[in-house]
Amino acid sequence: MAALFLAPLYILINFYVVQWMIRWMGACHRLFQTMAFRVSFVGIYILLATALLTGFLIKKPAWLHRILKHIGNYFLGTFIYILLVIAVVDVGRLILKYSFHAPFIGQRSTFVLTGLICTILIISLSVYGILHVSKIKTTPYEVQINKAVDGMDSLKVVLLADTHFGYNIGNAQAKRIVKKINAQNPDVVCIAGDIFDNEYDAIAKPDELKEILRGIKSRYGVYACWGNHDLNEPILAGFTFNG
């Protein structure tokens, strides 16, 4: 139900974002002021902004469902950056205009330059996020336990969680994870849930993923438990729909 109440808010926020985008592009060049361009731009934006919903509703054909899911997931990440950047800049504009009465705020050149900086920042953050997700980092912890075990003075445990294998995280990432784990030469490997991302069918090649994860090497075995996302249930923008 929460998703239904938040839907109007999502629409209003997108209207706010699109309004600023159209105003900025119109200030950049006359071509962007034409009705043909604005209608085309708004149409494309609507397709992107509703990809999460259409991907949720359209199950067949499978290739279209997968494409919409990919687009929706990437758009959601970029949308957050767009909203944050525009909101911060807009608040700054209001402060400079009404508190400091800055004369340059109303100038077209200031508007165009500010929009250009925002666009570069949003694209840079989005690209960085897409590329950075494949980088796997390890964080070491040393835990002292007052317990003696014959023939053992230490135990190296690798803890892995929240892999969220699905539409955007697949077998290539699994190979990198397994390689990183094996490089630690662990005694025990523990997988603490959220292995999948609510849809088992989202994995393009599940048998291949299974074989990749079987490549994890440890002295005493690999142990795993389920997480709240390890369920096959309909999910839209983080909200589950049962029944």
Coordinates of C-alpha atoms in Angstrom, one line a residue:
M1 CA 0.0 0.0 0.0
A2 CA 2.9 2.4 0.7
A3 CA 3.9 2.3 -2.9
L4 CA 0.5 3.4 -4.0
F5 CA 0.6 6.4 -1.6
L6 CA 4.1 7.3 -2.8
A7 CA 3.2 7.1 -6.5
P8 CA 1.7 10.6 -6.7
L9 CA 4.9 12.0 -4.9
Y10 CA 7.1 10.2 -7.5
I11 CA 5.0 11.8 -10.3
L12 CA 5.3 15.3 -8.8
I13 CA 9.1 14.9 -8.3
N14 CA 9.6 13.8 -11.9
F15 CA 7.5 16.8 -13.0
Y16 CA 9.8 19.1 -11.0
V17 CA 12.9 17.5 -12.5
V18 CA 11.6 17.6 -16.1
Q19 CA 10.5 21.2 -15.7
W20 CA 14.1 22.3 -14.8
M21 CA 15.6 20.1 -17.6
I22 CA 13.4 21.7 -20.2
R23 CA 14.0 25.2 -19.0
W24 CA 17.8 24.6 -18.9
M25 CA 17.9 23.1 -22.4
G26 CA 15.8 25.8 -23.8
A27 CA 18.2 28.4 -22.4
C28 CA 21.1 26.6 -24.1
H29 CA 19.8 26.6 -27.6
R30 CA 16.7 27.5 -29.7
L31 CA 16.5 24.0 -31.0
F32 CA 15.5 22.8 -27.5
Q33 CA 12.7 25.3 -27.4
T34 CA 10.7 23.7 -30.2
M35 CA 7.6 21.8 -29.4
A36 CA 8.8 18.8 -31.4
F37 CA 11.9 18.4 -29.3
R38 CA 10.1 19.0 -26.0
V39 CA 7.4 16.4 -26.8
S40 CA 10.1 13.9 -27.8
F41 CA 12.1 14.6 -24.7
V42 CA 9.2 14.2 -22.4
G43 CA 8.1 11.1 -24.1
I44 CA 11.5 9.4 -23.7
Y45 CA 11.7 10.6 -20.1
I46 CA 8.3 9.0 -19.4
L47 CA 9.5 5.7 -20.9
L48 CA 12.6 5.8 -18.7
A49 CA 10.8 6.9 -15.5
T50 CA 8.1 4.2 -15.9
A51 CA 10.4 1.4 -16.8
L52 CA 10.3 0.0 -13.3
L53 CA 6.5 -0.2 -13.5
T54 CA 6.3 -1.5 -17.1
G55 CA 9.0 -4.1 -16.3
F56 CA 7.0 -5.1 -13.3
L57 CA 3.8 -5.5 -15.3
I58 CA 5.1 -6.9 -18.6
K59 CA 6.4 -10.4 -18.1
K60 CA 6.4 -11.6 -21.7
P61 CA 8.3 -11.6 -24.0
A62 CA 11.1 -12.4 -21.5
W63 CA 13.6 -10.3 -23.4
L64 CA 11.5 -7.2 -23.2
H65 CA 10.8 -7.8 -19.5
R66 CA 14.6 -8.1 -18.9
I67 CA 15.4 -4.9 -20.9
L68 CA 12.8 -2.9 -19.0
K69 CA 14.1 -4.2 -15.7
H70 CA 17.7 -3.2 -16.6
I71 CA 16.5 0.3 -17.7
G72 CA 14.4 0.8 -14.6
N73 CA 17.2 -0.2 -12.2
Y74 CA 19.7 2.1 -13.9
F75 CA 17.3 4.9 -14.2
L76 CA 16.4 4.7 -10.5
G77 CA 20.1 5.1 -9.5
T78 CA 20.6 8.0 -11.9
F79 CA 17.3 9.6 -10.8
I80 CA 18.4 9.8 -7.2
Y81 CA 21.5 11.7 -8.3
I82 CA 19.4 14.0 -10.6
L83 CA 17.0 14.8 -7.7
L84 CA 19.7 15.4 -5.2
V85 CA 21.8 17.7 -7.4
I86 CA 18.8 19.7 -8.7
A87 CA 17.3 20.1 -5.2
V88 CA 20.6 21.2 -3.7
V89 CA 21.3 23.7 -6.5
D90 CA 17.7 25.0 -6.4
V91 CA 17.9 25.6 -2.6
G92 CA 21.2 27.4 -3.1
R93 CA 19.6 29.5 -5.9
L94 CA 16.8 30.6 -3.6
I95 CA 19.2 31.5 -0.8
L96 CA 21.4 33.5 -3.0
K97 CA 18.4 35.2 -4.6
Y98 CA 16.3 36.1 -1.6
S99 CA 18.9 36.3 1.2
F100 CA 21.9 37.8 -0.5
H101 CA 20.1 39.3 -3.5
A102 CA 22.9 38.2 -5.8
P103 CA 22.5 39.9 -9.2
F104 CA 24.0 37.1 -11.3
I105 CA 21.3 34.6 -10.3
G106 CA 18.8 35.8 -12.9
Q107 CA 21.4 35.9 -15.7
R108 CA 21.0 33.4 -18.6
S109 CA 24.7 32.6 -18.7
T110 CA 24.6 31.7 -15.0
F111 CA 21.7 29.4 -15.5
V112 CA 23.3 27.7 -18.5
L113 CA 26.7 27.2 -16.7
T114 CA 25.0 25.9 -13.6
G115 CA 23.0 23.4 -15.6
L116 CA 26.1 22.2 -17.5
I117 CA 27.9 21.6 -14.2
C118 CA 25.0 19.7 -12.8
T119 CA 24.7 17.6 -16.0
I120 CA 28.4 16.7 -15.9
L121 CA 28.2 15.9 -12.2
I122 CA 25.2 13.7 -12.6
I123 CA 26.7 11.8 -15.5
S124 CA 30.0 11.4 -13.7
L125 CA 28.4 10.0 -10.6
S126 CA 26.2 7.6 -12.5
V127 CA 29.1 6.3 -14.6
Y128 CA 31.2 6.0 -11.5
G129 CA 28.5 4.1 -9.7
I130 CA 28.0 1.7 -12.6
L131 CA 31.7 1.0 -12.9
H132 CA 32.4 0.9 -9.2
V133 CA 29.9 -1.8 -8.4
S134 CA 32.2 -4.4 -10.0
K135 CA 35.0 -3.5 -7.6
I136 CA 35.1 -5.8 -4.6
K137 CA 36.8 -4.6 -1.4
T138 CA 37.7 -6.6 1.7
T139 CA 37.5 -5.2 5.2
P140 CA 39.6 -7.1 7.8
Y141 CA 38.5 -7.5 11.4
E142 CA 40.4 -9.2 14.2
V143 CA 38.2 -10.8 16.9
Q144 CA 39.6 -12.2 20.1
I145 CA 37.7 -15.2 21.5
N146 CA 38.5 -16.7 24.9
K147 CA 38.3 -20.2 23.8
A148 CA 41.0 -22.8 23.3
V149 CA 40.9 -25.4 20.5
D150 CA 43.5 -28.1 20.3
G151 CA 45.8 -27.6 17.3
M152 CA 44.3 -24.3 16.3
D153 CA 45.3 -20.8 17.4
S154 CA 43.3 -18.9 14.8
L155 CA 40.5 -19.2 12.4
K156 CA 40.1 -17.1 9.2
V157 CA 36.4 -16.5 8.4
V158 CA 35.2 -14.8 5.2
L159 CA 31.8 -13.2 5.6
L160 CA 29.9 -12.4 2.4
A161 CA 26.4 -10.8 2.2
D162 CA 24.0 -8.9 0.0
T163 CA 25.2 -10.2 -3.4
H164 CA 21.7 -9.6 -4.8
F165 CA 22.3 -11.7 -7.9
G166 CA 19.6 -10.7 -10.5
Y167 CA 19.2 -8.5 -13.5
N168 CA 22.1 -6.2 -12.9
I169 CA 24.4 -8.4 -10.9
G170 CA 25.3 -11.7 -12.6
N171 CA 27.8 -14.3 -13.3
A172 CA 30.7 -12.0 -14.1
Q173 CA 30.4 -10.4 -10.7
A174 CA 30.1 -13.9 -9.1
K175 CA 33.5 -14.9 -10.7
R176 CA 35.1 -11.8 -9.2
I177 CA 33.6 -12.6 -5.8
V178 CA 34.8 -16.2 -5.9
K179 CA 38.3 -15.1 -7.0
K180 CA 38.4 -12.6 -4.1
I181 CA 37.3 -15.1 -1.6
N182 CA 39.7 -17.8 -2.6
A183 CA 42.6 -15.3 -2.5
Q184 CA 41.9 -14.9 1.2
N185 CA 42.6 -18.7 1.7
P186 CA 39.7 -18.9 4.3
D187 CA 39.1 -21.6 6.8
V188 CA 35.3 -20.9 6.7
V189 CA 33.1 -19.0 4.4
C190 CA 29.8 -17.6 5.7
I191 CA 27.1 -16.1 3.3
A192 CA 24.8 -14.0 5.4
G193 CA 21.7 -13.8 3.2
D194 CA 20.3 -11.7 0.3
I195 CA 22.1 -14.0 -2.2
F196 CA 19.3 -13.3 -4.8
D197 CA 17.3 -10.2 -5.5
N198 CA 13.7 -11.5 -5.1
E199 CA 13.4 -13.0 -8.6
Y200 CA 15.2 -16.2 -9.3
D201 CA 14.3 -15.9 -12.9
A202 CA 16.2 -12.7 -13.1
I203 CA 19.4 -14.8 -13.3
A204 CA 20.3 -15.2 -16.9
K205 CA 22.2 -18.5 -16.5
P206 CA 21.4 -20.0 -13.1
D207 CA 23.3 -23.3 -13.7
E208 CA 26.4 -21.4 -14.6
L209 CA 26.1 -19.3 -11.5
K210 CA 25.7 -22.4 -9.4
E211 CA 28.9 -23.8 -10.8
I212 CA 30.8 -20.6 -10.2
L213 CA 29.7 -20.4 -6.6
R214 CA 30.8 -24.1 -6.1
G215 CA 34.3 -22.8 -6.9
I216 CA 34.5 -21.2 -3.5
K217 CA 37.3 -23.0 -1.6
S218 CA 37.6 -23.2 2.2
R219 CA 39.1 -25.5 4.8
Y220 CA 35.9 -26.3 6.7
G221 CA 33.2 -25.5 4.2
V222 CA 30.8 -22.8 3.1
Y223 CA 27.7 -22.0 5.2
A224 CA 24.8 -19.8 4.1
C225 CA 21.5 -18.6 5.5
W226 CA 18.5 -16.9 3.7
G227 CA 17.9 -13.2 3.7
N228 CA 14.7 -11.2 3.3
H229 CA 15.4 -10.9 -0.5
D230 CA 15.9 -14.6 -1.0
L231 CA 12.2 -15.1 -1.8
N232 CA 10.5 -15.4 -5.2
E233 CA 8.0 -12.5 -4.8
P234 CA 6.9 -9.6 -6.9
I235 CA 8.8 -6.4 -6.0
L236 CA 8.5 -2.9 -7.4
A237 CA 11.0 -0.1 -6.4
G238 CA 11.7 -1.9 -3.1
F239 CA 8.1 -2.7 -2.2
T240 CA 6.6 -6.2 -2.3
F241 CA 3.2 -7.0 -3.7
N242 CA 1.7 -10.3 -2.4
G243 CA -1.3 -12.1 -3.6

